[in-house]
Amino acid sequence: MTNNAAKASTLRVKDTGSARIDKWLWAARIFKSRSIAVDACKNNRITINGVNVKPSHIIKPGVQIDVRKPPIVYSFKVLMTIEQRVGAKFIPEIYENVTDPKQYELLEMSRISGFVNRARGTGRPTKKDRRKMDEFIEPALFGFGDIDDWDHEDDDE
């Protein structure tokens, strides 16, 4: 049975020897769609050996690819070139994640700091704040107080 499982995994993942970078990024599940992978290449977010690459760039096994997804840069070593998308369980056969651990620390720091630096009062107003604003704005829209109030004072004289 284990031999059949090994055959199934090799049948599902076909090494093509070379592949377009945009197809490989999509097939290796680094990007959700091929068009997003193409846009990343066009926006100089994909580099090989420090050189920006076009979507049609051909890659071979052994190449290290850097993918810039702000705020960090992921690094992958290509183990196998594929052009058809495969299941997540086959990913360890396709590439090795060689991203620097400091990059993941940077990601965690930016995730945490997003909640801490928010100044009080920014963003959507609370229900209490909205009621105070309504009390302030309403007289300006409809006049100050009741119009008849000042007329009654004049009638007394």
CSV table of C-alpha atoms in Angstrom, one decimal, residues 1-120:
chain,number,residue,atom,x,y,z
A,1,MET,CA,0.0,0.0,0.0
A,2,THR,CA,2.8,2.5,0.8
A,3,ASN,CA,4.3,1.8,-2.6
A,4,ASN,CA,1.0,2.8,-4.2
A,5,ALA,CA,0.9,6.0,-2.2
A,6,ALA,CA,4.4,6.9,-3.4
A,7,LYS,CA,3.4,6.2,-7.0
A,8,ALA,CA,0.3,8.4,-6.6
A,9,SER,CA,2.4,11.3,-5.3
A,10,THR,CA,4.9,11.0,-8.1
A,11,LEU,CA,2.0,10.8,-10.7
A,12,ARG,CA,0.4,14.0,-9.3
A,13,VAL,CA,3.6,16.0,-9.3
A,14,LYS,CA,5.3,16.0,-12.7
A,15,ASP,CA,8.7,17.7,-12.9
A,16,THR,CA,8.8,19.5,-16.1
A,17,GLY,CA,12.5,20.4,-15.9
A,18,SER,CA,11.8,24.1,-16.5
A,19,ALA,CA,8.8,26.4,-16.0
A,20,ARG,CA,7.7,30.0,-16.4
A,21,ILE,CA,8.1,31.8,-13.1
A,22,ASP,CA,4.4,33.0,-13.0
A,23,LYS,CA,3.1,29.5,-13.6
A,24,TRP,CA,5.4,28.1,-11.0
A,25,LEU,CA,4.5,30.7,-8.3
A,26,TRP,CA,0.8,29.9,-8.9
A,27,ALA,CA,1.3,26.1,-9.1
A,28,ALA,CA,3.4,26.1,-5.9
A,29,ARG,CA,0.6,28.0,-4.1
A,30,ILE,CA,2.7,31.1,-3.3
A,31,PHE,CA,0.0,33.2,-5.0
A,32,LYS,CA,-3.8,32.5,-5.2
A,33,SER,CA,-4.1,33.1,-8.9
A,34,ARG,CA,-1.8,33.3,-11.8
A,35,SER,CA,-2.8,36.9,-12.6
A,36,ILE,CA,-1.7,37.9,-9.1
A,37,ALA,CA,1.7,36.2,-9.8
A,38,VAL,CA,2.0,38.1,-13.1
A,39,ASP,CA,1.3,41.4,-11.3
A,40,ALA,CA,3.9,40.6,-8.7
A,41,CYS,CA,6.5,40.0,-11.4
A,42,LYS,CA,5.5,43.2,-13.2
A,43,ASN,CA,5.7,45.2,-10.0
A,44,ASN,CA,9.3,44.0,-9.3
A,45,ARG,CA,8.3,41.9,-6.3
A,46,ILE,CA,9.9,38.7,-7.6
A,47,THR,CA,13.7,38.4,-7.8
A,48,ILE,CA,16.2,35.7,-8.7
A,49,ASN,CA,19.7,36.3,-7.5
A,50,GLY,CA,18.9,39.9,-6.9
A,51,VAL,CA,17.6,40.5,-10.4
A,52,ASN,CA,13.9,41.4,-11.1
A,53,VAL,CA,12.3,39.0,-13.4
A,54,LYS,CA,9.5,39.1,-16.0
A,55,PRO,CA,6.5,36.7,-15.8
A,56,SER,CA,7.9,34.8,-18.8
A,57,HIS,CA,11.3,34.1,-17.1
A,58,ILE,CA,12.1,30.4,-17.2
A,59,ILE,CA,13.3,28.8,-13.9
A,60,LYS,CA,15.0,25.5,-13.2
A,61,PRO,CA,15.5,23.4,-10.0
A,62,GLY,CA,18.1,24.8,-7.6
A,63,VAL,CA,17.2,28.4,-8.2
A,64,GLN,CA,16.4,30.7,-5.1
A,65,ILE,CA,13.4,32.9,-5.6
A,66,ASP,CA,12.8,36.0,-3.4
A,67,VAL,CA,9.1,37.1,-3.2
A,68,ARG,CA,8.5,40.5,-1.6
A,69,LYS,CA,5.1,40.5,0.1
A,70,PRO,CA,5.3,43.6,2.4
A,71,PRO,CA,6.3,43.8,5.1
A,72,ILE,CA,8.6,40.8,4.6
A,73,VAL,CA,10.6,39.0,1.8
A,74,TYR,CA,10.1,35.3,1.5
A,75,SER,CA,12.8,33.1,0.0
A,76,PHE,CA,12.2,29.8,-1.7
A,77,LYS,CA,14.6,27.2,-3.1
A,78,VAL,CA,13.1,25.5,-6.1
A,79,LEU,CA,13.3,21.7,-5.8
A,80,MET,CA,11.0,20.8,-8.6
A,81,THR,CA,9.5,22.8,-11.5
A,82,ILE,CA,5.8,22.3,-12.1
A,83,GLU,CA,3.2,24.1,-14.2
A,84,GLN,CA,0.0,22.5,-12.9
A,85,ARG,CA,-1.3,23.4,-9.4
A,86,VAL,CA,-1.0,20.7,-6.8
A,87,GLY,CA,-2.4,20.0,-3.4
A,88,ALA,CA,-0.9,21.6,-0.3
A,89,LYS,CA,0.5,18.2,0.9
A,90,PHE,CA,2.9,18.1,-2.1
A,91,ILE,CA,4.5,21.5,-1.4
A,92,PRO,CA,7.5,20.1,0.5
A,93,GLU,CA,8.5,18.2,-2.7
A,94,ILE,CA,8.3,21.4,-4.8
A,95,TYR,CA,10.2,24.0,-2.8
A,96,GLU,CA,12.1,24.6,0.4
A,97,ASN,CA,11.3,27.7,2.4
A,98,VAL,CA,14.6,29.3,3.2
A,99,THR,CA,13.2,32.6,4.5
A,100,ASP,CA,15.3,34.2,7.2
A,101,PRO,CA,13.7,33.8,10.7
A,102,LYS,CA,14.2,37.6,11.3
A,103,GLN,CA,11.7,38.2,8.5
A,104,TYR,CA,9.0,36.2,10.4
A,105,GLU,CA,9.8,38.2,13.6
A,106,LEU,CA,9.3,41.4,11.5
A,107,LEU,CA,6.0,40.1,10.4
A,108,GLU,CA,4.9,39.4,13.9
A,109,MET,CA,6.1,42.8,15.1
A,110,SER,CA,4.1,44.6,12.4
A,111,ARG,CA,1.0,42.5,13.2
A,112,ILE,CA,1.2,43.4,16.9
A,113,SER,CA,2.0,47.0,16.3
A,114,GLY,CA,-1.0,47.5,14.1
A,115,PHE,CA,-3.3,47.3,17.2
A,116,VAL,CA,-1.1,49.2,19.7
A,117,ASN,CA,-0.5,52.5,17.8
A,118,ARG,CA,-4.1,53.4,17.2
A,119,ALA,CA,-4.8,56.7,18.8
A,120,ARG,CA,-8.0,57.0,20.9
